[in-house]
Amino acid sequence: MNLAAMDPTTYDAQLTAKRIKLEQVFAQFETPSVEVFASEPAHYRMRAEFRVWHEGDDLYYYMFDKVLNDKVRCDQYLPASALINQMMAALIAELKPNHSLRHKLFQVDFLSTLSGEILVSLLYHRQLDDQWRSEAAALKTRLSSQFKVNIIGRARKQKIDLDKDFVVESLQVNDKVFHYKQIENSFTQPNAKVAIKMLEWAIDVTQHSQGDLLELYCGNGNFSIALAQNFNRVLATELAKPSVDAAQYNIEVNNIDNLQIIRMSAEEFSDAMAKKRSFRRLEGIDLDSYVCNTIFVDPPRAGIDPATLELVQGYERILYISCNPDTLKDNLQQLNQTHKVTRFALFDQFPYTDHMETGVLLERR
């Protein structure tokens, strides 16, 4: 983390530099003009993690600055949401005089929402006892006068939920509001306002679609729930059980009736589609009944494995969201043989960093 680079007055120039770099990296694929979706220049991150430094009676958050090669005190943090910044100050004031809550505390994680909920995780180098639970419950009561807050205590092989280990985010996407259960320590899009722009872009590029949609790596159903309106049916896969559980909750709370989630990895699903293996998890699901002309992939940083990449090439339209331009470029070397990039977008999820979130729509040549 380079804290000195976080200057809102330079944001526009940094975003322009990202666009130029992205155009250069993908020039060989003759992409259309990049659609650029900017972030707020400050208070854009819904998640933040801080180490905790103990110095006599003092106690403060810090981050490690790679440029300075040293820790930097963080009483406030520009990228974090306004809600996180408010909670940072309120929480540290509560922790400083409380021996039970501060003893061997080494990290604090925050997960906030645009809808006003915030989850605080306190991480310790000691086992948590009844006194900690009692003090934490009293802390939650005091903080609840100002915040819609839940508190979690974590130690080695120990997790204490005072209420629940998730928040529910509400996102206004075009003319609809979608609700998403976001579980502690599970992946969620960190920049909520840019996440809204990503959903609106995905809805736009899949308008007037024919048939059904197959989605791999669906997480908590973030995209599949929003995209269900554009397809007859949606079949989605995800391996992580907490994400699948959240997706089922999200399907119900958003009243989506044409979406089926399967707990499988992309590699396993590729084998199932190729009839290489049979899976008990697919009992009662007729894969052959789906008429999927479009496939949506949002893979991890490693990109798409060779078998799944071959599966992806079998679809007329490919919607690919990437968090790593290098692996996207590698995957496009193969996909470009059969498909052409017809929409191309840069979503600035991570201002002041080199990270680029990219959206690509490919259609069969």
mmCIF file of N, CA, C and O in Angstrom, residues 116-186:
data_model
loop_
_atom_site.group_PDB
_atom_site.id
_atom_site.type_symbol
_atom_site.label_atom_id
_atom_site.label_comp_id
_atom_site.label_asym_id
_atom_site.label_seq_id
_atom_site.Cartn_x
_atom_site.Cartn_y
_atom_site.Cartn_z
ATOM 1 N N GLY A 116 -25.998 1.028 5.397
ATOM 2 C CA GLY A 116 -25.810 1.505 6.763
ATOM 3 C C GLY A 116 -25.404 0.473 7.788
ATOM 4 O O GLY A 116 -25.175 0.811 8.953
ATOM 5 N N GLU A 117 -25.296 -0.797 7.401
ATOM 6 C CA GLU A 117 -24.844 -1.822 8.344
ATOM 7 C C GLU A 117 -23.325 -1.899 8.346
ATOM 8 O O GLU A 117 -22.676 -1.644 7.326
ATOM 9 N N ILE A 118 -22.759 -2.297 9.492
ATOM 10 C CA ILE A 118 -21.313 -2.483 9.579
ATOM 11 C C ILE A 118 -21.000 -3.659 10.495
ATOM 12 O O ILE A 118 -21.647 -3.842 11.528
ATOM 13 N N LEU A 119 -20.037 -4.456 10.080
ATOM 14 C CA LEU A 119 -19.571 -5.616 10.834
ATOM 15 C C LEU A 119 -18.139 -5.358 11.267
ATOM 16 O O LEU A 119 -17.296 -4.969 10.453
ATOM 17 N N VAL A 120 -17.870 -5.566 12.553
ATOM 18 C CA VAL A 120 -16.535 -5.350 13.108
ATOM 19 C C VAL A 120 -15.997 -6.677 13.631
ATOM 20 O O VAL A 120 -16.631 -7.307 14.480
ATOM 21 N N SER A 121 -14.847 -7.096 13.122
ATOM 22 C CA SER A 121 -14.201 -8.335 13.573
ATOM 23 C C SER A 121 -12.938 -7.973 14.349
ATOM 24 O O SER A 121 -12.062 -7.276 13.826
ATOM 25 N N LEU A 122 -12.848 -8.459 15.584
ATOM 26 C CA LEU A 122 -11.699 -8.217 16.448
ATOM 27 C C LEU A 122 -10.875 -9.494 16.516
ATOM 28 O O LEU A 122 -11.394 -10.552 16.911
ATOM 29 N N LEU A 123 -9.598 -9.430 16.125
ATOM 30 C CA LEU A 123 -8.736 -10.613 16.035
ATOM 31 C C LEU A 123 -7.687 -10.576 17.144
ATOM 32 O O LEU A 123 -7.029 -9.544 17.347
ATOM 33 N N TYR A 124 -7.519 -11.724 17.827
ATOM 34 C CA TYR A 124 -6.678 -11.780 19.020
ATOM 35 C C TYR A 124 -5.628 -12.882 18.947
ATOM 36 O O TYR A 124 -5.847 -13.941 18.332
ATOM 37 N N HIS A 125 -4.520 -12.624 19.669
ATOM 38 C CA HIS A 125 -3.497 -13.633 19.895
ATOM 39 C C HIS A 125 -3.714 -14.284 21.264
ATOM 40 O O HIS A 125 -2.790 -14.462 22.041
ATOM 41 N N ARG A 126 -4.935 -14.593 21.581
ATOM 42 C CA ARG A 126 -5.264 -15.290 22.835
ATOM 43 C C ARG A 126 -6.660 -15.871 22.710
ATOM 44 O O ARG A 126 -7.446 -15.452 21.852
ATOM 45 N N GLN A 127 -6.997 -16.823 23.548
ATOM 46 C CA GLN A 127 -8.335 -17.387 23.547
ATOM 47 C C GLN A 127 -9.301 -16.433 24.252
ATOM 48 O O GLN A 127 -8.946 -15.772 25.245
ATOM 49 N N LEU A 128 -10.504 -16.354 23.744
ATOM 50 C CA LEU A 128 -11.510 -15.439 24.272
ATOM 51 C C LEU A 128 -12.373 -16.149 25.305
ATOM 52 O O LEU A 128 -12.808 -17.278 25.094
ATOM 53 N N ASP A 129 -12.625 -15.469 26.425
ATOM 54 C CA ASP A 129 -13.336 -16.095 27.538
ATOM 55 C C ASP A 129 -14.681 -15.411 27.780
ATOM 56 O O ASP A 129 -15.107 -14.531 27.021
ATOM 57 N N ASP A 130 -15.338 -15.802 28.892
ATOM 58 C CA ASP A 130 -16.658 -15.250 29.208
ATOM 59 C C ASP A 130 -16.587 -13.752 29.487
ATOM 60 O O ASP A 130 -17.525 -13.007 29.174
ATOM 61 N N GLN A 131 -15.475 -13.323 30.090
ATOM 62 C CA GLN A 131 -15.349 -11.887 30.363
ATOM 63 C C GLN A 131 -15.286 -11.104 29.059
ATOM 64 O O GLN A 131 -15.900 -10.041 28.938
ATOM 65 N N TRP A 132 -14.525 -11.648 28.081
ATOM 66 C CA TRP A 132 -14.473 -10.965 26.779
ATOM 67 C C TRP A 132 -15.877 -10.887 26.179
ATOM 68 O O TRP A 132 -16.284 -9.830 25.686
ATOM 69 N N ARG A 133 -16.605 -11.993 26.222
ATOM 70 C CA ARG A 133 -17.953 -12.009 25.637
ATOM 71 C C ARG A 133 -18.850 -10.955 26.305
ATOM 72 O O ARG A 133 -19.604 -10.244 25.635
ATOM 73 N N SER A 134 -18.750 -10.865 27.640
ATOM 74 C CA SER A 134 -19.575 -9.915 28.373
ATOM 75 C C SER A 134 -19.206 -8.472 28.012
ATOM 76 O O SER A 134 -20.083 -7.635 27.758
ATOM 77 N N GLU A 135 -17.899 -8.193 27.953
ATOM 78 C CA GLU A 135 -17.450 -6.842 27.608
ATOM 79 C C GLU A 135 -17.795 -6.500 26.158
ATOM 80 O O GLU A 135 -18.160 -5.365 25.842
ATOM 81 N N ALA A 136 -17.682 -7.470 25.272
ATOM 82 C CA ALA A 136 -17.998 -7.240 23.860
ATOM 83 C C ALA A 136 -19.488 -6.973 23.676
ATOM 84 O O ALA A 136 -19.894 -6.126 22.860
ATOM 85 N N ALA A 137 -20.316 -7.694 24.436
ATOM 86 C CA ALA A 137 -21.764 -7.471 24.357
ATOM 87 C C ALA A 137 -22.113 -6.059 24.833
ATOM 88 O O ALA A 137 -22.960 -5.373 24.230
ATOM 89 N N ALA A 138 -21.446 -5.619 25.913
ATOM 90 C CA ALA A 138 -21.683 -4.257 26.407
ATOM 91 C C ALA A 138 -21.208 -3.224 25.390
ATOM 92 O O ALA A 138 -21.850 -2.182 25.185
ATOM 93 N N LEU A 139 -20.076 -3.518 24.735
ATOM 94 C CA LEU A 139 -19.569 -2.632 23.680
ATOM 95 C C LEU A 139 -20.572 -2.511 22.548
ATOM 96 O O LEU A 139 -20.848 -1.407 22.057
ATOM 97 N N LYS A 140 -21.115 -3.639 22.124
ATOM 98 C CA LYS A 140 -22.098 -3.627 21.035
ATOM 99 C C LYS A 140 -23.312 -2.774 21.419
ATOM 100 O O LYS A 140 -23.817 -1.989 20.598
ATOM 101 N N THR A 141 -23.751 -2.907 22.644
ATOM 102 C CA THR A 141 -24.899 -2.123 23.103
ATOM 103 C C THR A 141 -24.608 -0.630 23.027
ATOM 104 O O THR A 141 -25.442 0.163 22.561
ATOM 105 N N ARG A 142 -23.416 -0.236 23.488
ATOM 106 C CA ARG A 142 -23.062 1.190 23.456
ATOM 107 C C ARG A 142 -22.945 1.702 22.023
ATOM 108 O O ARG A 142 -23.430 2.785 21.684
ATOM 109 N N LEU A 143 -22.273 0.925 21.162
ATOM 110 C CA LEU A 143 -22.095 1.366 19.774
ATOM 111 C C LEU A 143 -23.407 1.389 19.004
ATOM 112 O O LEU A 143 -23.570 2.156 18.049
ATOM 113 N N SER A 144 -24.348 0.559 19.426
ATOM 114 C CA SER A 144 -25.627 0.465 18.710
ATOM 115 C C SER A 144 -26.467 1.725 18.841
ATOM 116 O O SER A 144 -27.442 1.899 18.098
ATOM 117 N N SER A 145 -26.094 2.597 19.755
ATOM 118 C CA SER A 145 -26.806 3.879 19.844
ATOM 119 C C SER A 145 -26.473 4.780 18.666
ATOM 120 O O SER A 145 -27.210 5.720 18.352
ATOM 121 N N GLN A 146 -25.326 4.494 17.995
ATOM 122 C CA GLN A 146 -24.889 5.283 16.840
ATOM 123 C C GLN A 146 -24.891 4.509 15.534
ATOM 124 O O GLN A 146 -25.057 5.090 14.462
ATOM 125 N N PHE A 147 -24.690 3.171 15.619
ATOM 126 C CA PHE A 147 -24.452 2.375 14.415
ATOM 127 C C PHE A 147 -25.324 1.117 14.390
ATOM 128 O O PHE A 147 -25.675 0.580 15.443
ATOM 129 N N LYS A 148 -25.622 0.656 13.171
ATOM 130 C CA LYS A 148 -26.209 -0.676 12.997
ATOM 131 C C LYS A 148 -25.035 -1.656 12.898
ATOM 132 O O LYS A 148 -24.543 -1.948 11.807
ATOM 133 N N VAL A 149 -24.572 -2.131 14.067
ATOM 134 C CA VAL A 149 -23.294 -2.827 14.146
ATOM 135 C C VAL A 149 -23.445 -4.242 14.687
ATOM 136 O O VAL A 149 -24.308 -4.507 15.532
ATOM 137 N N ASN A 150 -22.616 -5.135 14.163
ATOM 138 C CA ASN A 150 -22.441 -6.468 14.732
ATOM 139 C C ASN A 150 -20.964 -6.672 14.993
ATOM 140 O O ASN A 150 -20.113 -6.138 14.266
ATOM 141 N N ILE A 151 -20.643 -7.441 16.037
ATOM 142 C CA ILE A 151 -19.258 -7.646 16.449
ATOM 143 C C ILE A 151 -18.937 -9.132 16.484
ATOM 144 O O ILE A 151 -19.736 -9.943 16.969
ATOM 145 N N ILE A 152 -17.757 -9.458 15.977
ATOM 146 C CA ILE A 152 -17.264 -10.835 15.980
ATOM 147 C C ILE A 152 -15.898 -10.843 16.649
ATOM 148 O O ILE A 152 -15.076 -9.948 16.427
ATOM 149 N N GLY A 153 -15.658 -11.839 17.482
ATOM 150 C CA GLY A 153 -14.347 -12.046 18.078
ATOM 151 C C GLY A 153 -13.701 -13.277 17.475
ATOM 152 O O GLY A 153 -14.348 -14.324 17.345
ATOM 153 N N ARG A 154 -12.439 -13.154 17.111
ATOM 154 C CA ARG A 154 -11.725 -14.282 16.514
ATOM 155 C C ARG A 154 -10.398 -14.516 17.224
ATOM 156 O O ARG A 154 -9.681 -13.576 17.565
ATOM 157 N N ALA A 155 -10.078 -15.788 17.431
ATOM 158 C CA ALA A 155 -8.784 -16.211 17.939
ATOM 159 C C ALA A 155 -8.494 -17.555 17.284
ATOM 160 O O ALA A 155 -9.295 -18.044 16.478
ATOM 161 N N ARG A 156 -7.374 -18.144 17.595
ATOM 162 C CA ARG A 156 -7.010 -19.416 16.980
ATOM 163 C C ARG A 156 -8.088 -20.472 17.235
ATOM 164 O O ARG A 156 -8.415 -20.774 18.387
ATOM 165 N N LYS A 157 -8.677 -20.989 16.154
ATOM 166 C CA LYS A 157 -9.722 -22.009 16.208
ATOM 167 C C LYS A 157 -10.926 -21.560 17.040
ATOM 168 O O LYS A 157 -11.598 -22.386 17.663
ATOM 169 N N GLN A 158 -11.187 -20.270 17.038
ATOM 170 C CA GLN A 158 -12.283 -19.737 17.843
ATOM 171 C C GLN A 158 -12.946 -18.576 17.115
ATOM 172 O O GLN A 158 -12.263 -17.709 16.558
ATOM 173 N N LYS A 159 -14.278 -18.588 17.108
ATOM 174 C CA LYS A 159 -15.043 -17.496 16.512
ATOM 175 C C LYS A 159 -16.290 -17.288 17.361
ATOM 176 O O LYS A 159 -17.031 -18.245 17.607
ATOM 177 N N ILE A 160 -16.499 -16.073 17.820
ATOM 178 C CA ILE A 160 -17.662 -15.749 18.636
ATOM 179 C C ILE A 160 -18.487 -14.697 17.917
ATOM 180 O O ILE A 160 -18.013 -13.585 17.662
ATOM 181 N N ASP A 161 -19.733 -15.056 17.554
ATOM 182 C CA ASP A 161 -20.670 -14.107 16.958
ATOM 183 C C ASP A 161 -21.605 -13.609 18.054
ATOM 184 O O ASP A 161 -22.285 -14.416 18.691
ATOM 185 N N LEU A 162 -21.647 -12.319 18.270
ATOM 186 C CA LEU A 162 -22.582 -11.787 19.257
ATOM 187 C C LEU A 162 -24.005 -11.761 18.716
ATOM 188 O O LEU A 162 -24.971 -11.787 19.485
ATOM 189 N N ASP A 163 -24.136 -11.713 17.412
ATOM 190 C CA ASP A 163 -25.466 -11.684 16.800
ATOM 191 C C ASP A 163 -25.437 -12.453 15.487
ATOM 192 O O ASP A 163 -25.923 -13.564 15.397
ATOM 193 N N LYS A 164 -24.798 -11.890 14.483
ATOM 194 C CA LYS A 164 -24.699 -12.554 13.189
ATOM 195 C C LYS A 164 -23.378 -12.184 12.542
ATOM 196 O O LYS A 164 -22.758 -11.179 12.900
ATOM 197 N N ASP A 165 -22.950 -13.016 11.596
ATOM 198 C CA ASP A 165 -21.635 -12.800 10.958
ATOM 199 C C ASP A 165 -21.772 -12.284 9.537
ATOM 200 O O ASP A 165 -20.951 -12.581 8.682
ATOM 201 N N PHE A 166 -22.805 -11.490 9.283
ATOM 202 C CA PHE A 166 -23.012 -10.951 7.941
ATOM 203 C C PHE A 166 -23.717 -9.606 8.014
ATOM 204 O O PHE A 166 -24.279 -9.216 9.038
ATOM 205 N N VAL A 167 -23.645 -8.904 6.894
ATOM 206 C CA VAL A 167 -24.433 -7.688 6.689
ATOM 207 C C VAL A 167 -25.291 -7.915 5.449
ATOM 208 O O VAL A 167 -25.033 -8.814 4.656
ATOM 209 N N VAL A 168 -26.299 -7.100 5.280
ATOM 210 C CA VAL A 168 -27.129 -7.161 4.066
ATOM 211 C C VAL A 168 -26.994 -5.818 3.352
ATOM 212 O O VAL A 168 -27.378 -4.774 3.890
ATOM 213 N N GLU A 169 -26.418 -5.882 2.157
ATOM 214 C CA GLU A 169 -26.231 -4.683 1.334
ATOM 215 C C GLU A 169 -27.431 -4.507 0.405
ATOM 216 O O GLU A 169 -28.010 -5.490 -0.073
ATOM 217 N N SER A 170 -27.796 -3.270 0.155
ATOM 218 C CA SER A 170 -28.860 -2.941 -0.797
ATOM 219 C C SER A 170 -28.281 -2.030 -1.870
ATOM 220 O O SER A 170 -27.752 -0.960 -1.551
ATOM 221 N N LEU A 171 -28.372 -2.471 -3.115
ATOM 222 C CA LEU A 171 -27.798 -1.721 -4.230
ATOM 223 C C LEU A 171 -28.891 -1.291 -5.200
ATOM 224 O O LEU A 171 -29.682 -2.117 -5.668
ATOM 225 N N GLN A 172 -28.923 0.001 -5.513
ATOM 226 C CA GLN A 172 -29.850 0.535 -6.506
ATOM 227 C C GLN A 172 -29.225 0.353 -7.876
ATOM 228 O O GLN A 172 -28.261 1.030 -8.245
ATOM 229 N N VAL A 173 -29.773 -0.603 -8.660
ATOM 230 C CA VAL A 173 -29.251 -0.926 -9.982
ATOM 231 C C VAL A 173 -30.321 -0.560 -11.007
ATOM 232 O O VAL A 173 -31.362 -1.217 -11.083
ATOM 233 N N ASN A 174 -30.064 0.502 -11.782
ATOM 234 C CA ASN A 174 -31.085 1.056 -12.680
ATOM 235 C C ASN A 174 -32.336 1.359 -11.847
ATOM 236 O O ASN A 174 -32.272 2.099 -10.893
ATOM 237 N N ASP A 175 -33.460 0.753 -12.194
ATOM 238 C CA ASP A 175 -34.699 1.069 -11.473
ATOM 239 C C ASP A 175 -35.065 0.031 -10.429
ATOM 240 O O ASP A 175 -36.180 0.019 -9.909
ATOM 241 N N LYS A 176 -34.119 -0.866 -10.096
ATOM 242 C CA LYS A 176 -34.399 -1.923 -9.120
ATOM 243 C C LYS A 176 -33.420 -1.858 -7.958
ATOM 244 O O LYS A 176 -32.299 -1.388 -8.110
ATOM 245 N N VAL A 177 -33.859 -2.333 -6.808
ATOM 246 C CA VAL A 177 -32.992 -2.462 -5.642
ATOM 247 C C VAL A 177 -32.770 -3.946 -5.375
ATOM 248 O O VAL A 177 -33.736 -4.708 -5.237
ATOM 249 N N PHE A 178 -31.504 -4.355 -5.336
ATOM 250 C CA PHE A 178 -31.149 -5.743 -5.038
ATOM 251 C C PHE A 178 -30.503 -5.811 -3.658
ATOM 252 O O PHE A 178 -29.711 -4.933 -3.277
ATOM 253 N N HIS A 179 -30.850 -6.865 -2.921
ATOM 254 C CA HIS A 179 -30.335 -7.064 -1.577
ATOM 255 C C HIS A 179 -29.382 -8.254 -1.577
ATOM 256 O O HIS A 179 -29.693 -9.306 -2.138
ATOM 257 N N TYR A 180 -28.228 -8.066 -0.938
ATOM 258 C CA TYR A 180 -27.200 -9.103 -0.943
ATOM 259 C C TYR A 180 -26.679 -9.379 0.465
ATOM 260 O O TYR A 180 -26.206 -8.463 1.148
ATOM 261 N N LYS A 181 -26.762 -10.618 0.864
ATOM 262 C CA LYS A 181 -26.142 -11.053 2.116
ATOM 263 C C LYS A 181 -24.638 -11.180 1.882
ATOM 264 O O LYS A 181 -24.198 -11.890 0.981
ATOM 265 N N GLN A 182 -23.861 -10.492 2.711
ATOM 266 C CA GLN A 182 -22.406 -10.505 2.581
ATOM 267 C C GLN A 182 -21.819 -11.040 3.884
ATOM 268 O O GLN A 182 -21.964 -10.422 4.939
ATOM 269 N N ILE A 183 -21.155 -12.180 3.806
ATOM 270 C CA ILE A 183 -20.674 -12.881 4.983
ATOM 271 C C ILE A 183 -19.230 -12.503 5.288
ATOM 272 O O ILE A 183 -18.407 -12.356 4.378
ATOM 273 N N GLU A 184 -18.932 -12.354 6.566
ATOM 274 C CA GLU A 184 -17.573 -12.052 7.000
ATOM 275 C C GLU A 184 -16.597 -13.070 6.410
ATOM 276 O O GLU A 184 -16.860 -14.274 6.377
ATOM 277 N N ASN A 185 -15.464 -12.581 5.947
ATOM 278 C CA ASN A 185 -14.389 -13.413 5.386
ATOM 279 C C ASN A 185 -14.750 -14.082 4.066
ATOM 280 O O ASN A 185 -14.018 -14.955 3.602
ATOM 281 N N SER A 186 -15.867 -13.697 3.457
ATOM 282 C CA SER A 186 -16.212 -14.192 2.123
ATOM 283 C C SER A 186 -16.042 -13.050 1.124
ATOM 284 O O SER A 186 -16.142 -11.880 1.482
#
